[in-house]
Coordinates of C-alpha atoms and ligand atoms in Angstrom, one line a residue:
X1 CA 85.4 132.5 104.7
X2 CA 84.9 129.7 107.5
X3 CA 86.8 130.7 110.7
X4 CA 88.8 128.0 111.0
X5 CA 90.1 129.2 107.8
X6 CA 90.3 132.6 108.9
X7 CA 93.0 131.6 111.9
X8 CA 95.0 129.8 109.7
X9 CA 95.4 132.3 107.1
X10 CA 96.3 134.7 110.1
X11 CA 99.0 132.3 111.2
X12 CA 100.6 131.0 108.3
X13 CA 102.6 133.6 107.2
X14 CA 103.9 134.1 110.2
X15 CA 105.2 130.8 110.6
X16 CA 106.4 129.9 107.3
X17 CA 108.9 133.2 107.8
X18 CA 109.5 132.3 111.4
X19 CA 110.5 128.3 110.0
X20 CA 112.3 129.9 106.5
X21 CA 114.2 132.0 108.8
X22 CA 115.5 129.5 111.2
X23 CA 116.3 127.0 108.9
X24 CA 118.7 130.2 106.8
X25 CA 120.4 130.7 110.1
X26 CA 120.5 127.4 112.0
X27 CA 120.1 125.3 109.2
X28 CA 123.5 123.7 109.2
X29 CA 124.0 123.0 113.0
X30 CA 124.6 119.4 113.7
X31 CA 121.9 118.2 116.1
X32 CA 122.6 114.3 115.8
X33 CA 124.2 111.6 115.4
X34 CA 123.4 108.6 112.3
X35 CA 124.3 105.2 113.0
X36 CA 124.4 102.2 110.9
X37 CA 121.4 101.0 113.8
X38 CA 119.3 103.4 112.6
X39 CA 120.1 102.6 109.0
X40 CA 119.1 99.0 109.8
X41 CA 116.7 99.6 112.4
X42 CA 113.5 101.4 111.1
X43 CA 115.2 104.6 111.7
X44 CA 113.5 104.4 114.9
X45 CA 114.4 107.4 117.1
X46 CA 116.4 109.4 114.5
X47 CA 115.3 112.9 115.0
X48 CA 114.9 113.8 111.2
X49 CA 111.1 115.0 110.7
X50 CA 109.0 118.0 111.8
X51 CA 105.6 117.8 113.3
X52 CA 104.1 120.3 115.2
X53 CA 100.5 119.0 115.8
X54 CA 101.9 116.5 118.3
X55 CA 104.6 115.3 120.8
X56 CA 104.9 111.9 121.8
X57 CA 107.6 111.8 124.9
X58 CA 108.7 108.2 125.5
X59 CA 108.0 108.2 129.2
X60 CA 105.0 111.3 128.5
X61 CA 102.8 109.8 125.7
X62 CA 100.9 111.8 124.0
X63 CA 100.6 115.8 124.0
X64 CA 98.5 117.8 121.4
X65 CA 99.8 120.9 121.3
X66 CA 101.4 121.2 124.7
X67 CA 98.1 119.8 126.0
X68 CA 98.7 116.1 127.1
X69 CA 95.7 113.8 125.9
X70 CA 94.7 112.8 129.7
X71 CA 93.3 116.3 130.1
X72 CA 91.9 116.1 126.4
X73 CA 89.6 113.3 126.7
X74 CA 86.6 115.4 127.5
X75 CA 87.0 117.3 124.4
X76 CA 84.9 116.5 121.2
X77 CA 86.7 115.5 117.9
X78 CA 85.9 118.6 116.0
X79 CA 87.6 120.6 118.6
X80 CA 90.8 118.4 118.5
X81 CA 90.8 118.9 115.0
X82 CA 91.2 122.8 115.5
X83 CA 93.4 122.1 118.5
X84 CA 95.8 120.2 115.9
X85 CA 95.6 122.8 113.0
X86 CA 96.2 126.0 115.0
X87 CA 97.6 125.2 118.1
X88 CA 94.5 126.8 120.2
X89 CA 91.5 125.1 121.6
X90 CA 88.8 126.8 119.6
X91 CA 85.7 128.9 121.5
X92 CA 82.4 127.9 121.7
X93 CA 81.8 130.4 118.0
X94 CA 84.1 129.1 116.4
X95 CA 83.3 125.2 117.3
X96 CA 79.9 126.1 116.2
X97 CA 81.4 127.8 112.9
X98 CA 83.3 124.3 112.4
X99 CA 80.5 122.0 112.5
X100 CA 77.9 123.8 110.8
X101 CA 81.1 123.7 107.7
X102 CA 81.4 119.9 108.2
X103 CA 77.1 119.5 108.1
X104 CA 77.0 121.3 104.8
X105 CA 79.9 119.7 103.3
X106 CA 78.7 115.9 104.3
X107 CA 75.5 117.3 102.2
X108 CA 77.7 117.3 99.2
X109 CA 79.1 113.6 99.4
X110 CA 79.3 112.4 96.1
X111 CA 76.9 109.8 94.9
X112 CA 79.2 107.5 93.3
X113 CA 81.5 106.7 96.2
X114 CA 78.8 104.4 97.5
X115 CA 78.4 102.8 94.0
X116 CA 82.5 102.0 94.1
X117 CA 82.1 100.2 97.5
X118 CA 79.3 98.1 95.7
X119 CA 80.7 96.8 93.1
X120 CA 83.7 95.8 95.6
X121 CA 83.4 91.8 96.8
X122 CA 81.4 91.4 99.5
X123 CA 84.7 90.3 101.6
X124 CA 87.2 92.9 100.8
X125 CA 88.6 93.9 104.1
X126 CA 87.0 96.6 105.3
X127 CA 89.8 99.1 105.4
X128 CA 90.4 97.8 101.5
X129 CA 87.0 99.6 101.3
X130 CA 87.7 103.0 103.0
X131 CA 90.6 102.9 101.4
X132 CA 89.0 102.6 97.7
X133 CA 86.1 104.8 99.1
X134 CA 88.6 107.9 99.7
X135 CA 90.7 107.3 96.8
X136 CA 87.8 107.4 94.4
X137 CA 86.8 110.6 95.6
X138 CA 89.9 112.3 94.2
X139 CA 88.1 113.1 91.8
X140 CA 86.5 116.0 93.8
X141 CA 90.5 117.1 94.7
X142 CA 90.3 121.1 95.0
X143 CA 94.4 120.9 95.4
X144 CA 94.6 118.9 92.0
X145 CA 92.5 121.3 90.3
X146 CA 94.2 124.5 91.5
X147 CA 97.6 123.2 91.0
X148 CA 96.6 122.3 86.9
X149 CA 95.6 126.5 86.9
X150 CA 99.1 127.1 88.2
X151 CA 98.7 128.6 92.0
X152 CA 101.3 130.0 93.8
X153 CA 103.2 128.1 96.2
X154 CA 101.8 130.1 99.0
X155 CA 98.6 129.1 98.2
X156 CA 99.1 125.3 98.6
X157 CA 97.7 125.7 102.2
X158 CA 94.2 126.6 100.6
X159 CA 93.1 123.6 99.0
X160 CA 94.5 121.3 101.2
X161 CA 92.7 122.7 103.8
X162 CA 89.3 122.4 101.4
X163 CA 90.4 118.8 100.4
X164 CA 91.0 117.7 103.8
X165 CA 87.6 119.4 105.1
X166 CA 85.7 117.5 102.3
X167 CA 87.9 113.9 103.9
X168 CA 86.8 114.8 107.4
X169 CA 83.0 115.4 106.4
X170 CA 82.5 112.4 104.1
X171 CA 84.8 110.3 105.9
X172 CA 82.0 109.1 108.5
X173 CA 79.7 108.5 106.0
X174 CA 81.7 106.2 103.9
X175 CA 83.5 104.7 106.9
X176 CA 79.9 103.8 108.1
X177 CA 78.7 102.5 104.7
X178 CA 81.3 100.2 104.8
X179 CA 80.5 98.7 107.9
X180 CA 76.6 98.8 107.1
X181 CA 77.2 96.8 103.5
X182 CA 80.0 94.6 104.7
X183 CA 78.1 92.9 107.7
X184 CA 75.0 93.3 106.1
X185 CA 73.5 95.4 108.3
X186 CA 70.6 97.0 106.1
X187 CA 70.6 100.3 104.0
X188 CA 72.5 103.3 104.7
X189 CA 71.6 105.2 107.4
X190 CA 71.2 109.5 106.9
X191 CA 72.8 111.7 108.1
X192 CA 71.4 113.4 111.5
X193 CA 72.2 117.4 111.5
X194 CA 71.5 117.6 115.2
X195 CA 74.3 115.5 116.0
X196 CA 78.2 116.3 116.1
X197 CA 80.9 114.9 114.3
X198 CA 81.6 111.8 116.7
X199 CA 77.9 111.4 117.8
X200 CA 77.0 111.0 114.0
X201 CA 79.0 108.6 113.2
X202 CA 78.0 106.6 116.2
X203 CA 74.8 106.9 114.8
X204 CA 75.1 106.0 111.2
X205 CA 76.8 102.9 112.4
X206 CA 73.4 101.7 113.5
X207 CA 74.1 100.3 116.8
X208 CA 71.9 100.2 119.7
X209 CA 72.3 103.0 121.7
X210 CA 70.0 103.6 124.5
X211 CA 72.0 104.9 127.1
X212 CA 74.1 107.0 124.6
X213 CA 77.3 105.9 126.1
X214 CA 78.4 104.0 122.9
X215 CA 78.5 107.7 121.4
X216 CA 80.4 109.1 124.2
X217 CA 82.6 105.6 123.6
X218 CA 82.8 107.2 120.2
X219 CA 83.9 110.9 120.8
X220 CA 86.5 109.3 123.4
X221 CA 88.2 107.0 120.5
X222 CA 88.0 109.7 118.2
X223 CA 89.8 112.4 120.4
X224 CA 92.2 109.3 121.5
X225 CA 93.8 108.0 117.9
X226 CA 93.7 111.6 116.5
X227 CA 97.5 112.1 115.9
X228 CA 100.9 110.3 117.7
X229 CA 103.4 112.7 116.4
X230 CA 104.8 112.4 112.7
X231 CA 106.7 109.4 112.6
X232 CA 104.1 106.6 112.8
X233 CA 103.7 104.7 109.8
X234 CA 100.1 106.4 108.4
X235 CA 101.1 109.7 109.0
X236 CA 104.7 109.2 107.8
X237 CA 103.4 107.7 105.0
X238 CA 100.6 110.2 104.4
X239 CA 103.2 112.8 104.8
X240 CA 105.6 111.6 102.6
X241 CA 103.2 111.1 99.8
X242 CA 102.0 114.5 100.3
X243 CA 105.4 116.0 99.7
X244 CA 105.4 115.5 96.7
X245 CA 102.2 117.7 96.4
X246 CA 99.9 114.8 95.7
X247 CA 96.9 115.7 96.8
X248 CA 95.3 115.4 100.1
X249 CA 92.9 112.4 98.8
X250 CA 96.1 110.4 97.5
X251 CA 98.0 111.2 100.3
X252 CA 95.3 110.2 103.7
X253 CA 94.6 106.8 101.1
X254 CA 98.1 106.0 101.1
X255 CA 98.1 106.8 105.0
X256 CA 95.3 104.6 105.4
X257 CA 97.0 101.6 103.7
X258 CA 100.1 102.0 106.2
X259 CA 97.4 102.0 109.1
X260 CA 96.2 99.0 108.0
X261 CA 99.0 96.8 108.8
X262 CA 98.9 94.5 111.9
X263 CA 102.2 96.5 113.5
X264 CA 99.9 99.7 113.4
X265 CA 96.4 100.4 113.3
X266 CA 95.4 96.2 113.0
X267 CA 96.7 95.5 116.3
X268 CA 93.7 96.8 117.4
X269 CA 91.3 93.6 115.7
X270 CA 94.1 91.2 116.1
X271 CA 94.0 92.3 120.3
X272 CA 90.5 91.3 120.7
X273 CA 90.8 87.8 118.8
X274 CA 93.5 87.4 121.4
X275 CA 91.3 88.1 124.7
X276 CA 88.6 85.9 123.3
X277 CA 90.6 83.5 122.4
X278 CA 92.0 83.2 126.4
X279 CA 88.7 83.0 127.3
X280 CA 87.6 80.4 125.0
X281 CA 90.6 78.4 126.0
X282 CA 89.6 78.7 129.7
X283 CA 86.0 78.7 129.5
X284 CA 85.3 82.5 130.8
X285 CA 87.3 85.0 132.1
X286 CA 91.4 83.6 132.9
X287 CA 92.7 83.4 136.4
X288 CA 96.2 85.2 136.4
X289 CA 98.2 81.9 136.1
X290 CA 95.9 81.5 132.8
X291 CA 97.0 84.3 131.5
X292 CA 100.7 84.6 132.3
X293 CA 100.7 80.8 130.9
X294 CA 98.9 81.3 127.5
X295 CA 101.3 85.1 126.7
X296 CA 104.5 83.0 126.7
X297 CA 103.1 80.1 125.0
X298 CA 102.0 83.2 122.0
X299 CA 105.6 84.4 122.4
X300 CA 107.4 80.6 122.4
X301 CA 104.7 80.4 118.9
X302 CA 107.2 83.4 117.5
X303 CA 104.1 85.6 117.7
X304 CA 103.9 89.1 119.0
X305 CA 101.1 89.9 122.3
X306 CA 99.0 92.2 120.5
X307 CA 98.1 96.1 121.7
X308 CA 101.4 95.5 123.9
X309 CA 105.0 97.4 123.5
X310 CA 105.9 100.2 121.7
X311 CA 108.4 101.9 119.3
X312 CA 108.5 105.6 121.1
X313 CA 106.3 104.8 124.1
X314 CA 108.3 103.9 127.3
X315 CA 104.8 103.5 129.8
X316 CA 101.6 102.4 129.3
X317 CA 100.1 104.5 126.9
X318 CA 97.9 107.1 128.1
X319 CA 95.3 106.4 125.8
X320 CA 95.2 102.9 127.4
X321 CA 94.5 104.5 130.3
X322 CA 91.5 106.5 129.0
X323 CA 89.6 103.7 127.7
X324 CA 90.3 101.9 131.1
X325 CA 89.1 104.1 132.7
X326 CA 85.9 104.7 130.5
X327 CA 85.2 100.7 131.0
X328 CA 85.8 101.1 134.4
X329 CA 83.0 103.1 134.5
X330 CA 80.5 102.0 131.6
X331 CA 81.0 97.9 131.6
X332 CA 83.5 97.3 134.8
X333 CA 81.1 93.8 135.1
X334 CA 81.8 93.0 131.6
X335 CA 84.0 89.6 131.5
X336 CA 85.7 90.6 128.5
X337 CA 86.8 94.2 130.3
X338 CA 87.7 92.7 132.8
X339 CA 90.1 90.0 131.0
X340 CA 91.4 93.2 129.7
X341 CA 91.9 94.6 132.9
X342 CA 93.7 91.4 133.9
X343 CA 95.8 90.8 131.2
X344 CA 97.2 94.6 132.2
X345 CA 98.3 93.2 135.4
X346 CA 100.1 90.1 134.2
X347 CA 101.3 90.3 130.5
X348 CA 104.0 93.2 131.2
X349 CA 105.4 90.9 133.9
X350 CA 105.4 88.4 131.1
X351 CA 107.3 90.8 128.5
X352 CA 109.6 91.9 130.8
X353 CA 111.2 88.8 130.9
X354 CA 112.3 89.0 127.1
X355 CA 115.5 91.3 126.8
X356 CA 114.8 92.4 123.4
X357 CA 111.3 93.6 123.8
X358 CA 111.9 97.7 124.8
X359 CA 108.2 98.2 125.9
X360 CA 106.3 95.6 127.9
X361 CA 103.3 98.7 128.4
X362 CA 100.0 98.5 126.6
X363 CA 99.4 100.5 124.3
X364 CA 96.1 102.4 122.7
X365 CA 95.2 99.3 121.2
X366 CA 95.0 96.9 124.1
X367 CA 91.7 98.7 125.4
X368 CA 89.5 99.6 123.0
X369 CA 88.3 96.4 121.4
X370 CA 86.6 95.1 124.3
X371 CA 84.2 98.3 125.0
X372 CA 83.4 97.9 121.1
X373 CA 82.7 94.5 122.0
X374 CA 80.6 95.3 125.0
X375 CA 78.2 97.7 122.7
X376 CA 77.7 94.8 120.4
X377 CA 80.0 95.9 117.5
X378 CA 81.7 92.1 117.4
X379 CA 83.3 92.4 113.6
X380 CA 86.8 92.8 114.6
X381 CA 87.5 93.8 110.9
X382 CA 86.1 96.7 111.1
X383 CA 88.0 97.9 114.5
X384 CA 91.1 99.5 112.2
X385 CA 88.6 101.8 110.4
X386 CA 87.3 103.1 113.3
X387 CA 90.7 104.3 114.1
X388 CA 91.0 105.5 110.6
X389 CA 88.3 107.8 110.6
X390 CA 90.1 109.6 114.0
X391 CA 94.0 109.5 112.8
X392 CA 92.9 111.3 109.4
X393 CA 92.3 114.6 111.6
X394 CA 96.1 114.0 112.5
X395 CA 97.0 113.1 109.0
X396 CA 95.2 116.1 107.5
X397 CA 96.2 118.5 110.0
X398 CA 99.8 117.9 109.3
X399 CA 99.1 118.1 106.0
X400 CA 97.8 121.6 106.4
X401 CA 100.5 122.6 108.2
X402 CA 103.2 121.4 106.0
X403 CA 101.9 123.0 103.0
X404 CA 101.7 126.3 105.1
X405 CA 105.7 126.3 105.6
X406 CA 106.2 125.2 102.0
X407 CA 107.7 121.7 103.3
X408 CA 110.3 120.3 100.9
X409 CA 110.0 117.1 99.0
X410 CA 110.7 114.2 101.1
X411 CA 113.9 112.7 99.9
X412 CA 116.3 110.7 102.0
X413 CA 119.2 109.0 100.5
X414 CA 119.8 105.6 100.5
X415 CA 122.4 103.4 100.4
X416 CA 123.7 99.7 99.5
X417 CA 124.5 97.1 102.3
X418 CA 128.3 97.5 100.8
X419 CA 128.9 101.1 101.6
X420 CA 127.6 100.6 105.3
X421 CA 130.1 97.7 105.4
X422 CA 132.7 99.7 103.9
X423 CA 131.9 102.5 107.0
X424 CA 131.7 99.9 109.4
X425 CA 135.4 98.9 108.3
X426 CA 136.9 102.5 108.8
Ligands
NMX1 N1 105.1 90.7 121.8 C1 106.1 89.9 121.4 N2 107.3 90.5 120.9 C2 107.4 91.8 120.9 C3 106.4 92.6 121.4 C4 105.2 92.0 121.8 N3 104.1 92.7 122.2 N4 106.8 93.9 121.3 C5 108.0 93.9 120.8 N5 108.4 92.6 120.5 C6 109.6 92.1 119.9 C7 109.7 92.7 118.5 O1 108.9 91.9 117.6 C8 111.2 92.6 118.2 O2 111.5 91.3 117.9 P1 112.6 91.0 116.7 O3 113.8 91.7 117.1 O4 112.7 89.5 116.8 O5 112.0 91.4 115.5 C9 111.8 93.0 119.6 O6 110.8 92.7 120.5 C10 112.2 94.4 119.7 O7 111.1 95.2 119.5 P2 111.0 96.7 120.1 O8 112.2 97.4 119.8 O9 110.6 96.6 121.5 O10 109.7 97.3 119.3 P3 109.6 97.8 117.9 O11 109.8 99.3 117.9 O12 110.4 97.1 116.9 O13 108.0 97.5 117.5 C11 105.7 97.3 117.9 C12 107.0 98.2 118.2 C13 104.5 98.1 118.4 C14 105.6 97.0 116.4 C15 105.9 96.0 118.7 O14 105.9 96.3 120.1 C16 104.7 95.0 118.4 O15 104.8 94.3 117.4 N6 103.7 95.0 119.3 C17 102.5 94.2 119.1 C18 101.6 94.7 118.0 C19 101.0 96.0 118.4 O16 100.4 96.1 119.5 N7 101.0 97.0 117.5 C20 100.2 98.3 117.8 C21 101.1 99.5 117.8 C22 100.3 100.7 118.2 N8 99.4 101.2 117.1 O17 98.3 101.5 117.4 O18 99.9 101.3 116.0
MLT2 C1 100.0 105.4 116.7 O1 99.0 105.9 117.3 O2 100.3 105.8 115.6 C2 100.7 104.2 117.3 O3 100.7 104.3 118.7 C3 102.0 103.9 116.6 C4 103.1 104.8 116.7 O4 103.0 105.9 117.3 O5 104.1 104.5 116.1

């Protein structure tokens, strides 16, 4: 048995009696209040789900397990990936344990996944391809075939911890195939064993890489779009899909769909297109006035300001921060970093002028196109699977978790725009 395995079948039972026995006592204590806003609204800040992998205060950002990502950003992937399962940082044995599992599992990526993305157009978005790429590899669901012998519900943990193992292993590979046939970038590349989880990846991509800071650039975005609490659209949507004990493979595809919509994960291509396109209006890098003129003329177009505001955040997201920081010290010469930088100074000022808009803060987003840009990865397309590879370790990781307290279906009611009228008029 693999040790990560090992921890979690020490801790499960504990906390599926610890939650079963709350909920029988406490389960019928009022702890809200519903309003037709909410209804309306998005349901946005309705306190109605569980997550316990991580916390996203509104004036905080994000904390992993009581740890908050700033003091995370040394950490590799793999060992956010524990941190998110079990609620420790794992030691040095049992890292080791954990990637020698992934190595031998990315051995075992089936053949025919790459045979799917072929036969796919040529200009299928990318994340139309990891998408497909995943899905087809259902076929290999562990949770599928146990269920058909009839486990027991306790067991449901098991195999979604095997299916989403097999997701986090081949996910690079795949995520990197797409890259390498949709910009035609030559064959696949293999594999390399010495390498971890982030650093592999980096590699199979096939970027230049002498300095080996476009790996570390790697690890950091990894650790950085691992998980933002349970309510986000991909893992809401993985989550809710998974209640209904569709397998882990249907559930991080239908996760991945929600991710790629430009209000979530595509912000992140649509952010760059925006910086270049200030600096191919101006010629170079903006002055201030630039800037500050050309983000109301996107809002007076009716257009959002990509990578900026929020709908929990409250300050500039700490993840922002990171990759500042990070180009700060790789690329703080390059112009497009440093139109980045720039815009961080202005467009806030900007958004704050516009009473509706609750967040004027960048968020994870804003940042992390321009250090892909400044390693030479320039298909924007391609930005949203990058962040797909990282928020399936959040999406999985809940998964696990929720099958190890026996989560309920997910089933909220609805209700007509009558009956909420009729309410309003009481
Ligand atoms: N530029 C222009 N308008 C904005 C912006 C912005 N950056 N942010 C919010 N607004 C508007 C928003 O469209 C809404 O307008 P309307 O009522 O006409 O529909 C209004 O302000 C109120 O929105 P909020 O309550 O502040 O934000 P909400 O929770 O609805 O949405 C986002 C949050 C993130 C969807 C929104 O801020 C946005 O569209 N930002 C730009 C896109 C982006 O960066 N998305 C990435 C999110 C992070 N991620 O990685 O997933
Ligand atoms: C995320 O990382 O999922 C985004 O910041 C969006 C969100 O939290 O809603």
């Amino acid at each position: 048995m693999s040790q990560l395995k090992q921890v979690l079948a020490e801790k499960i039972p504990t906390m599926r009696s610890d939650i079963k026995s709350f909920v029988k006592e406490h389960g019928a204590k009022v702890i809200g209040e519903l309003t037709i806003g909410h209804a309306f609204g998005g349901m946005r800040g309705l306190k109605a789900m569980l997550c316990d992998t991580s916390e996203v205060p509104p004036d905080k950002g994000l904390i992993i397990r009581g740890i908050p990502i700033k003091d995370l950003t040394s950490k590799l992937p793999e060992e956010i990936f524990w941190l998110l399962c079990t609620g420790d940082l794992p030691t040095a044995d049992q890292l080791k344990d954990f990637q020698d599992d992934l190595r031998a599992r990315a051995k075992k990526i089936p053949s025919y996944v790459f045979s799917v993305l072929d036969a796919m157009p040529a200009d299928s978005h990318p994340m139309c391809m990891l998408d497909t790429g995943i899905l087809a590899l259902e076929r290999e669901s562990q949770f599928r075939k146990r269920y058909s012998e009839g486990m027991t519900k306790d067991e449901y943990w098991e195999p979604t911890l095997e299916d989403s193992l097999n997701i986090l292993a081949w996910m690079p590979e795949v995520a990197a195939y797409v890259y390498r046939k949709a910009f035609n970038k030559g064959a696949r590349i293999p594999a390399d064993p010495s390498l971890d989880w982030g650093g592999n990846y980096a590699n199979m991509l096939g970027l230049a890489d002498p300095t080996g800071e476009f790996k570390n650039l790697m690890r950091l975005y990894l650790t950085l779009h691992s998980d933002h609490e349970g309510g986000n659209v991909s893992a809401h949507t993985c989550h809710c899909v998974g209640s209904a004990l569709s397998d882990p493979f249907y559930a991080v595809s239908a996760g991945l769909n929600g991710l790629a919509g430009p209000l979530h994960g595509l912000a992140n291509q649509e952010c760059l297109a925006w910086i270049l396109e200030t600096m191919n209006k101006f010629n170079g890098a903006p002055t201030e006035e630039q800037l500050a003129k050309y983000a109301q003329e996107t809002l007076d177009a009716g257009k959002v300001v990509p990578g900026y505001g929020h709908a929990v955040l409250r300050i500039t997201d700490p993840r922002f921060d990171a990759f500042h920081a990070f180009g700060a010290k790789v690329c703080p010469d390059d112009p497009t970093y440093q139109t980045v930088a720039r815009v961080y100074t202005v467009v806030p000022k900007v958004l704050e002028q516009v009473k509706k808009i609750k967040d004027p803060w960048p968020n994870v987003d804003a940042a992390s196109g321009c250090l892909l840009y400044h390693f030479g990865m320039k298909e924007f397309s391609y930005y949203t699977v990058l962040f797909s590879v990282s928020r399936t370790m959040g999406m999985c990781s809940q998964l696990i978790v929720s099958r190890g307290w026996g989560e309920a279906i997910e089933r909220p009611k609805s209700m007509p725009t009558s009956w909420f009228k009729a309410q309003a008029a009481k």
